[in-house]
Amino acid sequence: MLRYSLFRELVNISSPSLKEESISLFIKAYLTNLGFIYREDNFGNLLFFKALESVEYCLVAHMDTVEGANVAHLMEDEERFFTDKTTALGADDKCAIAVMLELAKECSCDNVAFLFFIGEEIGLYGSSHMDKALLEGLEDSLFFVLDAEGEIGTIINEAVGKSRITFICHGRASHAGFAPEKGINAIRVLSQIALELPQGRPDEISTCNIGSFIAEGSTNVVSSLAKLTFELRSLDDSNRKKLEEKIIKKSQDIAQDSLALLDVKVEDLYKHYKIDKEDEIVLKAKKAIESIKLKAQITSTTGGSDANSLNSFGYKAIVFTCGYFNPHGVEEYIYKRELDKLYFLVKKLIS
């Protein structure tokens, strides 16, 4: 089948985040040969269409993979695509690209645009930096992002917003043997802060995690510098902001009591979105799923996708599960039957 051969070819194209040139060239060549016009912004995001004024639906995928899927060691049997367990597969999100390219060849697609983002795997870099002129003329179109783990049939109509907080603690260096009392140990201070940071689920709609703690040095020097990174996700942006403020105040109080200096940087990586279950876009997605004899499920997620960026820019976007499992790791796989279902689902959607 064409989608299988396309998938095999795509996973053998190197496309780690911010190095998507090769896959971008492949997609450009494939779609322009089919008569599509394309736009490209300064970041490398791509939009393809035939008749812009006729576009009702925009299908969305990202071109990058995690580093571990850089040229996957592909294996397959009658049922699945997988790897030799030395690389990830990159089905996230190349299964979506394969389906979109087959649709472009097999259907007229006058009412469809195809949107490909760079850098999704590094915090939605491409979609969050997108030049709005890229999507000019598509203000009334419905956007369907093909990028989520799980069997075909799930619609994601709500996703968390996410912040990253970086703490840099400045202590005071001194000789650990001759004058330890003159020093202020940055590692100790930042460790006290780390112990006060919420972890896991601080409430029913939020998650928190310490991602890294970096402090290099010698044992004979009282540490003067330590760095910690922390993420915070929530299904309520106002709740996320309140948690941020509480965390920052507590951390600054600890640093002040220890006579250390604390630099805090907060990055609002993406915002929460929620599309009503009775909205036109959700109902169209549900109808398409049910038309291929599957049960539609509507749910929220604690993960982010390019749908977060699109919704924040004022476009209406939801996410479909794509049939892959265990993304980003060496156990990643996709059933061929799920790739088939994704193709027929999207074909029904745009018909």
XYZ file of C-alpha atoms in Angstrom:
351
model
C 0.000 0.000 0.000
C 1.132 3.534 -0.734
C 0.903 4.676 2.895
C 3.150 1.797 3.967
C 5.792 2.559 1.362
C 5.620 6.260 2.179
C 6.007 5.498 5.892
C 9.046 3.293 5.227
C 10.635 6.078 3.203
C 9.812 8.819 5.692
C 11.243 7.081 8.763
C 14.536 6.710 6.914
C 14.810 10.462 6.397
C 16.736 12.234 9.155
C 14.614 15.001 10.684
C 15.536 15.821 14.280
C 14.130 19.079 15.628
C 15.429 22.171 13.803
C 17.110 19.940 11.202
C 14.091 19.165 9.051
C 15.563 20.280 5.707
C 15.663 16.802 4.125
C 12.085 15.858 4.956
C 10.923 19.340 3.982
C 12.487 18.895 0.529
C 10.874 15.460 0.198
C 7.408 16.819 1.019
C 7.836 19.825 -1.285
C 8.863 17.631 -4.211
C 6.061 15.127 -3.620
C 3.222 17.646 -3.291
C 4.320 20.129 -5.949
C 4.489 17.228 -8.407
C 0.807 16.679 -7.619
C -0.041 20.282 -8.433
C -0.037 21.800 -4.960
C 1.056 25.386 -4.298
C 3.003 26.023 -1.119
C 3.920 28.769 1.291
C 6.918 28.666 3.626
C 7.581 31.033 6.506
C 10.986 32.110 7.833
C 11.060 29.219 10.297
C 10.494 26.486 7.710
C 6.819 25.772 8.442
C 4.993 24.693 5.261
C 1.438 25.087 3.970
C 0.205 23.336 0.800
C -3.070 23.894 -1.040
C -4.636 23.837 -4.511
C -7.439 26.397 -4.230
C -7.074 28.512 -1.097
C -10.563 30.005 -1.348
C -12.070 26.491 -1.273
C -10.214 25.174 1.792
C -12.563 23.912 4.514
C -10.172 21.595 6.315
C -6.510 21.874 7.219
C -4.672 18.688 8.185
C -1.662 19.220 10.423
C 1.477 17.200 11.228
C 4.986 17.969 12.420
C 8.107 17.096 10.430
C 10.578 16.633 13.285
C 11.249 13.635 15.474
C 13.014 13.186 18.783
C 16.761 12.604 18.466
C 16.307 8.930 19.284
C 14.339 8.402 16.064
C 16.949 9.995 13.821
C 16.967 7.484 10.923
C 14.985 4.683 12.534
C 16.217 1.107 12.353
C 12.928 -0.017 10.863
C 11.570 -3.522 11.174
C 8.135 -4.902 10.348
C 5.992 -7.987 10.273
C 2.511 -8.586 8.906
C 0.898 -6.572 11.697
C 3.287 -3.828 12.843
C 6.066 -1.402 12.128
C 8.661 -1.304 14.939
C 12.454 -1.087 15.387
C 15.354 -3.261 16.431
C 15.167 -1.526 19.848
C 18.242 0.614 19.246
C 16.226 3.603 17.969
C 12.747 5.051 18.298
C 10.457 4.583 15.292
C 9.406 8.145 14.510
C 5.772 7.173 13.875
C 5.265 10.322 15.918
C 4.559 12.027 13.567
C 5.599 10.398 10.289
C 2.560 8.131 10.220
C 0.483 11.303 9.849
C 2.689 12.626 7.057
C 2.395 9.301 5.187
C -1.399 9.405 5.377
C -1.537 13.049 4.293
C 0.698 12.400 1.279
C -1.398 9.416 0.191
C -4.582 11.484 0.504
C -2.979 14.194 -1.618
C -2.391 11.642 -4.377
C -5.615 9.655 -4.161
C -8.152 12.467 -3.558
C -8.856 15.745 -5.360
C -8.170 17.703 -2.130
C -9.485 21.016 -3.478
C -11.109 21.630 -0.078
C -8.030 20.641 1.946
C -4.775 22.277 2.980
C -1.794 20.429 4.448
C 0.211 22.154 7.194
C 3.612 20.881 8.348
C 5.416 22.356 11.363
C 9.042 22.150 12.425
C 10.286 21.757 15.987
C 7.174 20.369 17.663
C 9.199 18.041 19.854
C 11.081 20.924 21.506
C 8.146 22.799 22.955
C 6.051 23.516 19.828
C 8.824 25.721 18.501
C 7.644 25.923 14.913
C 3.942 26.490 15.533
C 4.466 28.945 18.390
C 6.814 31.073 16.246
C 4.738 30.748 13.073
C 4.399 33.802 10.863
C 0.639 34.442 10.825
C 0.848 35.324 7.125
C 1.441 31.612 6.503
C -2.234 30.890 7.218
C -3.726 33.996 5.666
C -7.024 33.051 4.027
C -7.681 30.095 6.346
C -9.362 32.008 9.164
C -12.621 30.059 8.751
C -11.037 26.651 8.141
C -11.113 23.796 10.638
C -7.731 22.423 11.739
C -7.217 18.742 12.546
C -3.874 17.899 14.135
C -2.813 14.284 13.556
C -0.495 13.796 16.505
C -1.419 11.737 19.557
C -0.689 8.284 20.947
C -3.401 5.662 21.014
C -5.865 3.716 18.896
C -7.789 5.571 16.214
C -11.072 6.998 17.477
C -10.124 9.481 20.170
C -10.664 13.221 19.768
C -8.673 15.546 22.010
C -10.713 18.713 22.532
C -8.761 20.075 25.505
C -5.101 20.264 26.445
C -3.019 21.749 29.227
C -1.024 24.945 29.199
C 2.633 24.594 30.174
C 5.272 26.724 31.876
C 8.979 26.111 32.330
C 10.693 27.716 35.319
C 14.478 27.952 35.515
C 16.121 28.664 38.883
C 19.755 29.775 39.020
C 21.144 30.076 42.534
C 24.240 32.191 43.181
C 26.027 31.390 46.430
C 29.492 32.419 47.553
C 32.611 30.364 46.881
C 35.148 29.692 49.588
C 37.710 27.026 50.467
C 35.820 24.043 51.865
C 38.705 23.088 54.155
C 40.141 26.413 55.316
C 37.085 28.696 55.394
C 33.781 26.890 54.845
C 31.961 29.401 57.057
C 32.737 32.162 54.568
C 30.874 30.376 51.790
C 27.205 30.116 50.835
C 26.595 26.740 49.248
C 24.384 27.179 46.174
C 23.758 23.438 45.915
C 22.426 23.284 49.460
C 20.189 26.314 48.988
C 18.774 25.092 45.677
C 18.267 21.628 47.177
C 16.132 23.180 49.900
C 14.129 24.930 47.199
C 13.775 21.651 45.276
C 12.345 19.942 48.345
C 9.640 22.609 48.538
C 8.649 22.396 44.874
C 5.395 20.506 44.241
C 5.821 17.192 42.444
C 3.424 14.958 40.587
C -0.124 16.266 40.895
C -0.505 19.307 43.161
C -4.227 19.299 42.300
C -6.650 17.394 40.071
C -5.916 19.427 36.926
C -2.172 20.120 37.207
C 1.167 18.305 37.089
C 4.681 19.369 38.131
C 8.146 17.932 37.600
C 11.802 18.765 38.234
C 13.582 18.078 34.965
C 17.218 18.798 35.773
C 19.555 19.866 38.554
C 23.012 20.969 37.422
C 25.864 21.904 39.745
C 29.424 21.074 38.789
C 32.423 21.697 40.985
C 35.150 20.379 43.213
C 34.652 19.003 46.705
C 37.187 21.448 48.131
C 35.172 24.502 47.035
C 31.878 25.652 48.556
C 29.590 25.682 45.532
C 28.687 29.120 44.193
C 26.358 28.136 41.348
C 23.502 25.678 40.811
C 20.717 25.472 38.238
C 17.352 23.710 38.318
C 14.650 23.406 35.636
C 11.031 22.743 36.461
C 7.825 22.348 34.462
C 4.240 23.053 35.392
C 1.147 21.996 33.414
C -2.510 22.725 34.071
C -5.926 22.549 32.438
C -6.552 26.051 33.822
C -4.135 28.841 32.896
C -5.185 31.029 35.833
C -4.543 28.129 38.207
C -1.136 27.622 36.557
C -0.258 31.276 37.147
C -1.284 31.065 40.815
C 0.905 27.998 41.295
C 3.809 29.810 39.583
C 3.484 32.802 41.921
C 3.319 30.578 45.000
C 6.372 28.572 43.908
C 8.451 31.645 43.075
C 7.658 33.414 46.370
C 8.531 30.359 48.440
C 11.786 29.871 46.517
C 12.828 33.495 46.877
C 12.110 33.391 50.604
C 14.374 30.355 51.020
C 17.176 32.004 49.035
C 16.858 35.239 50.999
C 16.990 33.422 54.349
C 20.175 31.705 53.165
C 21.744 34.998 51.944
C 21.949 33.572 48.408
C 20.846 35.283 45.204
C 18.207 33.575 43.085
C 17.489 34.287 39.417
C 14.112 33.004 38.230
C 13.061 32.777 34.583
C 9.484 31.806 33.696
C 8.631 30.722 30.135
C 4.996 30.405 29.092
C 5.514 27.620 26.539
C 1.905 27.198 25.467
C -1.606 27.951 26.654
C -4.514 25.732 27.609
C -7.348 25.310 25.130
C -10.798 23.735 25.266
C -13.238 23.225 22.381
C -16.851 22.541 23.357
C -18.008 18.978 22.692
C -20.950 20.321 20.694
C -18.796 22.566 18.522
C -18.926 21.994 14.760
C -15.325 20.774 14.578
C -15.853 18.111 17.250
C -19.136 16.944 15.731
C -17.523 16.606 12.277
C -14.652 14.600 13.796
C -17.078 12.375 15.694
C -19.188 11.756 12.578
C -16.099 10.773 10.563
C -14.980 8.302 13.248
C -18.413 6.709 13.497
C -18.660 6.467 9.688
C -15.747 3.992 9.692
C -17.515 1.899 12.368
C -15.471 3.069 15.343
C -16.673 4.481 18.654
C -15.650 8.107 19.134
C -14.185 9.165 22.461
C -13.716 12.821 23.428
C -11.111 13.596 26.057
C -8.552 16.035 27.447
C -4.797 15.502 27.629
C -1.907 16.598 29.808
C 0.325 16.781 26.721
C 0.762 19.704 24.360
C 0.615 19.735 20.561
C 0.549 22.207 17.689
C -3.186 22.512 18.385
C -2.280 24.598 21.455
C -0.465 27.105 19.260
C -3.164 27.180 16.593
C -5.919 27.795 19.131
C -3.890 30.533 20.818
C -3.593 32.276 17.417
C -7.376 32.177 17.034
C -7.764 29.158 14.741
C -10.018 26.262 15.739
C -8.011 23.053 16.175
C -8.481 19.618 17.724
C -6.282 16.505 17.780
C -6.801 12.943 16.525
C -5.005 9.924 17.956
C -2.847 8.324 15.249
C -2.426 4.691 16.229
C 1.165 4.692 17.454
C 2.280 3.614 20.927
C 5.274 4.223 23.226
C 6.490 7.297 21.301
C 10.008 8.702 21.791
C 11.456 5.396 22.991
C 12.883 2.203 21.512
C 9.607 0.361 22.193
C 7.661 2.626 19.812
C 5.435 0.822 17.282
C 2.354 1.244 15.113
C -0.077 -1.395 13.892
C -0.624 -1.342 10.147
C -4.362 -1.631 10.746
C -4.228 1.624 12.740
C -2.442 3.357 9.862
C -5.238 2.093 7.602
C -7.899 3.400 9.985
C -6.226 6.806 10.139
C -6.235 7.022 6.342
C -9.916 6.111 6.018
C -10.890 8.373 8.915
C -9.292 11.444 7.377
C -10.593 10.520 3.923
C -14.136 10.421 5.323
C -13.570 13.688 7.170
C -12.687 15.644 4.035
C -15.230 13.937 1.729
